[in-house]
Short mmCIF file of C-alpha atoms in Angstrom, two decimals:
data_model
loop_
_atom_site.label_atom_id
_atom_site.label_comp_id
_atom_site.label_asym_id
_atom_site.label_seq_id
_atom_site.Cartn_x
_atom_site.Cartn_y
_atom_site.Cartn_z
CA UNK M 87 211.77 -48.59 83.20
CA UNK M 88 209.82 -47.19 80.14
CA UNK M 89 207.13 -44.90 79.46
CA UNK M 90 205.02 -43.90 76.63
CA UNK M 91 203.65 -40.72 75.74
CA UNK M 92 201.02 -40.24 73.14
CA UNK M 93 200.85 -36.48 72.37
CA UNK M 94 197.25 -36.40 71.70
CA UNK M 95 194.09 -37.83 73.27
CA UNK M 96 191.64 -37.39 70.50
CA UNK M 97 191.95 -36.41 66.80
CA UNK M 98 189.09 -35.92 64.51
CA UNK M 99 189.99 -35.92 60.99
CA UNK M 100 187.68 -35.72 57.61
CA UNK M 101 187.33 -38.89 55.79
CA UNK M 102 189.96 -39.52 53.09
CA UNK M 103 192.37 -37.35 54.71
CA UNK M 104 196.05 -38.34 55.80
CA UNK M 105 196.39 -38.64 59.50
CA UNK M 106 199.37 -38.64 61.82
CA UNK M 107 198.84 -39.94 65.15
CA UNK M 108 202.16 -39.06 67.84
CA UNK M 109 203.81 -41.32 70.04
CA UNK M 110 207.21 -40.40 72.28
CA UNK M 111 208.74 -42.84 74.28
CA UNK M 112 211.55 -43.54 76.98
CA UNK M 113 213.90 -46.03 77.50
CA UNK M 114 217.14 -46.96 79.12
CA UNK M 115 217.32 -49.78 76.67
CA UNK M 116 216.75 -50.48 73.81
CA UNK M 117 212.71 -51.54 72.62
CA UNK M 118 211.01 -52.87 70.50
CA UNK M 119 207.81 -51.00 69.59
CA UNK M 120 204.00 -51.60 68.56
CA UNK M 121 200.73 -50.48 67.72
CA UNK M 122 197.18 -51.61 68.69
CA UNK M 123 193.80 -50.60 67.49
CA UNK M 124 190.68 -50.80 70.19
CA UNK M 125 187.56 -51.18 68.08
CA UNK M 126 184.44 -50.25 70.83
CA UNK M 127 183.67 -53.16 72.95
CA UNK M 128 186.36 -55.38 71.35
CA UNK M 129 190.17 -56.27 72.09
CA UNK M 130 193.06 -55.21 71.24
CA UNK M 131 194.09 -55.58 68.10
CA UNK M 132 198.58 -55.58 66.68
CA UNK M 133 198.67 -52.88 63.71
CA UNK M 134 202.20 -53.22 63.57
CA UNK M 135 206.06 -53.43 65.17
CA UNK M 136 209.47 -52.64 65.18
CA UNK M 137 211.91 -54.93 66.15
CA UNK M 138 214.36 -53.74 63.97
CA UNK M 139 215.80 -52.85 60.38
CA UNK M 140 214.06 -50.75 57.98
CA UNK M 141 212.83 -47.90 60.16
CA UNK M 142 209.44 -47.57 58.15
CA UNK M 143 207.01 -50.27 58.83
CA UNK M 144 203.57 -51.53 57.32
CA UNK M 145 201.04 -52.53 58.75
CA UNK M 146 197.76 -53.65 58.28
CA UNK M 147 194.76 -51.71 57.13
CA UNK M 148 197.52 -49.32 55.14
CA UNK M 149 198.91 -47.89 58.20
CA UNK M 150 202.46 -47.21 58.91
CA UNK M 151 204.95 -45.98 61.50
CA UNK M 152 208.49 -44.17 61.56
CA UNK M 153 211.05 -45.53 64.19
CA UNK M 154 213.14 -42.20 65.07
CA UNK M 155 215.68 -43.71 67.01
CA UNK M 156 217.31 -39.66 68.22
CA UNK M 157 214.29 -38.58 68.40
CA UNK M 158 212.74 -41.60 70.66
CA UNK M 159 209.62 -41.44 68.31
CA UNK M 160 207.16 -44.13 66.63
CA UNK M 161 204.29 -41.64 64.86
CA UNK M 162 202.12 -43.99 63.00
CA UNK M 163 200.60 -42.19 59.38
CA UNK M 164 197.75 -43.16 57.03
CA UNK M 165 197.51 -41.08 54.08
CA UNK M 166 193.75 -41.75 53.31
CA UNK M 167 191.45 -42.65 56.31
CA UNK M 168 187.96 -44.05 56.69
CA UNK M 169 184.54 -43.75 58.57
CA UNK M 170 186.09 -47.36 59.73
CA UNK M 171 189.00 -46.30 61.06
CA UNK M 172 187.35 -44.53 64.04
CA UNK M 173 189.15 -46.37 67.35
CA UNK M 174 191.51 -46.27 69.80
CA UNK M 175 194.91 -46.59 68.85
CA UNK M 176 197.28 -47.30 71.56
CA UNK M 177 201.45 -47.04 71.51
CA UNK M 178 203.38 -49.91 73.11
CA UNK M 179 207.16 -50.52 73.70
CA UNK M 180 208.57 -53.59 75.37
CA UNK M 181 212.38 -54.16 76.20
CA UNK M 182 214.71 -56.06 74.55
CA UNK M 183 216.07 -59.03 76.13
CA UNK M 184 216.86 -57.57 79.53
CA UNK M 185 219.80 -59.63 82.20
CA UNK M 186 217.13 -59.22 85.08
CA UNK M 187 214.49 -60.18 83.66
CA UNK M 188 211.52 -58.31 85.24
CA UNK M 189 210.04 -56.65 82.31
CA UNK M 190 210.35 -59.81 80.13
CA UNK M 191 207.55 -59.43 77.87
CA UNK M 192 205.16 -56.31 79.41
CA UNK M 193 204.12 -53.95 77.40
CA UNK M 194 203.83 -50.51 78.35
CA UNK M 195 201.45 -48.46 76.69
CA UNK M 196 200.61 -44.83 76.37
CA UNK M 197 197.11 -43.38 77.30
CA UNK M 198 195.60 -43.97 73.46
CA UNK M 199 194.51 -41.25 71.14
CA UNK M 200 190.68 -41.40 70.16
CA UNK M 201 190.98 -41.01 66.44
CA UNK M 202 187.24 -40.04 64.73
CA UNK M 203 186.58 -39.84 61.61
CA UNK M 204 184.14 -37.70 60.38
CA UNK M 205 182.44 -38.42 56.47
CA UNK L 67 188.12 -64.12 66.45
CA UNK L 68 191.64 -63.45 68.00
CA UNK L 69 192.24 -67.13 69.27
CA UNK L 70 192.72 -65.98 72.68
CA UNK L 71 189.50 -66.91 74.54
CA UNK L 72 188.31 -65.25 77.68
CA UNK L 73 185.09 -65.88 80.10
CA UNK L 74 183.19 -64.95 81.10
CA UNK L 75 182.64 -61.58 79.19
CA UNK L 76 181.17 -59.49 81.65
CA UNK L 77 180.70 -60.51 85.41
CA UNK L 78 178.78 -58.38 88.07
CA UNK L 79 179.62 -58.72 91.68
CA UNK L 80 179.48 -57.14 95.28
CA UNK L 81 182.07 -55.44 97.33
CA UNK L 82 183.69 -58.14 99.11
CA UNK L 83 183.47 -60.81 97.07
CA UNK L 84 186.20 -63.00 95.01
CA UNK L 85 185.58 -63.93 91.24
CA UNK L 86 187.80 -65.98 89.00
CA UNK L 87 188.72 -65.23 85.43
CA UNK L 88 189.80 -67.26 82.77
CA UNK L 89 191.70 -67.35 79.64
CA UNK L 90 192.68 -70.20 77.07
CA UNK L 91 195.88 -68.77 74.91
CA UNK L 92 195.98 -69.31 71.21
CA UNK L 93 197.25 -72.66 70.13
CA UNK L 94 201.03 -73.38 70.43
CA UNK L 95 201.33 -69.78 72.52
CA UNK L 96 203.42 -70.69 76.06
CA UNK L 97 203.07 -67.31 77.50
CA UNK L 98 200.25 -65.64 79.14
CA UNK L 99 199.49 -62.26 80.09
CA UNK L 100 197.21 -60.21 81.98
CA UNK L 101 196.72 -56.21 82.22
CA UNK L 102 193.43 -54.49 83.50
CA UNK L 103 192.41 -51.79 81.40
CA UNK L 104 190.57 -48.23 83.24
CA UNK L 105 189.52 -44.90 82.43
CA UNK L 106 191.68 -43.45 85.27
CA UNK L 107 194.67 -46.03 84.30
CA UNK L 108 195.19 -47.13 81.22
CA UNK L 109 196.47 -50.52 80.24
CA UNK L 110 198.50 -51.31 83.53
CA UNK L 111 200.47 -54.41 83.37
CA UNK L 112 199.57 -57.49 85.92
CA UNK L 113 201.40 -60.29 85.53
CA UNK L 114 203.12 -63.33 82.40
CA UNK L 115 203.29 -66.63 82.84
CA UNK L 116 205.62 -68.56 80.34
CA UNK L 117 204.71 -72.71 80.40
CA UNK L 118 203.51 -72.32 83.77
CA UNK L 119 205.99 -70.59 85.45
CA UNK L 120 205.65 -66.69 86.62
CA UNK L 121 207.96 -64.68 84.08
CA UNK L 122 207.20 -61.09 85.29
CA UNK L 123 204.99 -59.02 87.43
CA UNK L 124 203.68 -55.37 87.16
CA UNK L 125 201.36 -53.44 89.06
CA UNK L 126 199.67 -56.52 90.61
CA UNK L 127 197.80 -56.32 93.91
CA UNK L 128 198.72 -58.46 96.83
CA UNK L 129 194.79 -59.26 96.56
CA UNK L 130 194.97 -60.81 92.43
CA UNK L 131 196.48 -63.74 92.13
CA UNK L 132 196.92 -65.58 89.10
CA UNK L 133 198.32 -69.07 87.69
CA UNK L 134 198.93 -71.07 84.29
CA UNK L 135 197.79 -74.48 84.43
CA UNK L 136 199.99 -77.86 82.74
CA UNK L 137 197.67 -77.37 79.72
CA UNK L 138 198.56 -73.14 79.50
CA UNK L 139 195.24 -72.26 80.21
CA UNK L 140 195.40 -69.25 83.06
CA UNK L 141 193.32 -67.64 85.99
CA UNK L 142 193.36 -64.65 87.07
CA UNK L 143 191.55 -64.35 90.95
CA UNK L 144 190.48 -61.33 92.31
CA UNK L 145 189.37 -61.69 95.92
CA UNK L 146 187.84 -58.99 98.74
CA UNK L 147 186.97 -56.65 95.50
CA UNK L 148 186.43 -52.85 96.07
CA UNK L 149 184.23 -50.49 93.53
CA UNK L 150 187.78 -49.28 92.18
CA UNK L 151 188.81 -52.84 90.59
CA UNK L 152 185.67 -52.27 87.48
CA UNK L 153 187.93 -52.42 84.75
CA UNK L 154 188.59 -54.39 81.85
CA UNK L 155 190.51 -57.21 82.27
CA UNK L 156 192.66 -58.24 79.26
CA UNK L 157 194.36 -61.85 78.39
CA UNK L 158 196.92 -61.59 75.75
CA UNK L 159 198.89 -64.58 74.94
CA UNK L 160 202.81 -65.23 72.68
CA UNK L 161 204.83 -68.15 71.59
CA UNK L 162 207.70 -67.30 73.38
CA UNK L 163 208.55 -65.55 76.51
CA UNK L 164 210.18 -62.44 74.35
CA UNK L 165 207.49 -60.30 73.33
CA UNK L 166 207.48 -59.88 69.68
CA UNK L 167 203.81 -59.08 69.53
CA UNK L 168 200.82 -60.18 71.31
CA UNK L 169 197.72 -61.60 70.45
CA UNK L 170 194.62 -60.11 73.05
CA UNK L 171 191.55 -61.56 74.29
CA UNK L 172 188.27 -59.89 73.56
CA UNK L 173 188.56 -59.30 77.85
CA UNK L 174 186.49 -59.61 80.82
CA UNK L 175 184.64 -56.56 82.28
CA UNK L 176 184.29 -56.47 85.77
CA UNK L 177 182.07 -54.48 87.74
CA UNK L 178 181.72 -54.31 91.22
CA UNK L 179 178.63 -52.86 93.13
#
C-alpha cells in the first residue's frame, strides 16, 4: 500500500516570491508520482509527473518538482509566484505495474496544501 | 474544458434515496475512474474501469455501484444515501489501464438532506 504525506496544510506566501510546497511519500514499490492543482469550484488539474529519468521535472505554469528517491520525497518549487496561483495543490503517487493488480491505476493522494498568495 | 464530462454538476437529494452519476471520458481514453472528494477524507479512491471491465477497487461502499458501458461512458450509483455521502464526486479518465496521468472531470457535488 502507499501513502502520501503533505507536510503542510496551508502556506501563504507574498506575491513574486519562491515557494516550496512538501510532499513525503511511502511505498513498498516503486511509483510513479504527480501533482494536481484544485482551482475553487473546478477539477483537478495534472501540473506534472515522474515516471522516471531526470529527477527534476517541469511542469506547467513554471512549476517544478525534485524526485528524492532516499529520501522518498517529491517537493514541488516555483521561484516567482502569483495572485493566480492561489489553489489547492495535491501530491499523488500510483504504483508501477504491480503482479496483483489491485492498485492498477489509483492514485493516492495526500491531504493538499492551501497555497495563498498574498499581493 | 478538461474533456472529461460529468452531470449533472450539483444534485440535491434526501436521506434514503438513490441518484445516478455520469461521466463521458475524453476521446480515445479506455479507463475510467471515480474517487469522492470530502473535507473529513480527502480524495479516497472508488473504483477503474478499463474498456468495460472492473480494473481495481478502493474504498468503495457495498451501497455505490458503478459500471462502464460498450461506448466507455460510466455510472456511478449511489443508493439508500446518508448525510455523510455530500462530497464531491470526481471522474477522471486515461488511455491505458497504467496510470501515467489522469485527466479529471469538473465533478459532481452531492448533497444529501
Amino acid at each position: 500500500a502507499q501513502s502520501v504525506t503533505q507536510l503542510d496544510s496551508q502556506v501563504p506566501v507574498f506575491e513574486e516570491a519562491p515557494v516550496e510546497l512538501r510532499c513525503n511519500y511511502s511505498s513498498s514499490v516503486s511509483v510513479y508520482l504527480f501533482w494536481y492543482v484544485q482551482y475553487p469550484n473546478q477539477g483537478l488539474q495534472l501540473l506534472l509527473k515522474y515516471l522516471s529519468g531526470s529527477t527534476l521535472v517541469k511542469g506547467i505554469n513554471g512549476f517544478e518538482a525534485e524526485f528524492n528517491k532516499s529520501q522518498t520525497s517529491f517537493h514541488l518549487r516555483k521561484p516567482s509566484v502569483h495572485i493566480s496561483d492561489t489553489a489547492e495543490y495535491f501530491c499523488a503517487v500510483t504504483p508501477l505495474l504491480n503482479a496483483g493488480g489491485t492498485s492498477y491505476g489509483k492514485l493516492t493522494f495526500g491531504q493538499g496544501t492551501i497555497l495563498t498568495v498574498h499581493p | 474544458d478538461s474533456g472529461v464530462t460529468q452531470t449533472p454538476k450539483h444534485l440535491i437529494t434526501a436521506t434514503g434515496q438513490r441518484v445516478t452519476l455520469r461521466c463521458s471520458p475524453r476521446s480515445g481514453d479506455l479507463s475510467v475512474y471515480w474517487y469522492q472528494q470530502s473535507l473529513d477524507q480527502g480524495l479516497q479512491f472508488l473504483i477503474q474501469y478499463y474498456n468495460g471491465e472492473e480494473r481495481a477497487k478502493g474504498n468503495i461502499l457495498e451501497r455505490f455501484s458503478a459500471q462502464q458501458f460498450p461506448d466507455l461512458h460510466s455510472e456511478l450509483n449511489l443508493s439508500s444515501l446518508e448525510l455523510g455521502d455530500s462530497a464531491l464526486y470526481f471522474c477522471a479518465s486515461s488511455v491505458g489501464a497504467v496510470n501515467y496521468g489522469y485527466t479529471f472531470g469538473s465533478g459532481t457535488r452531492l448533497t444529501v438532506v
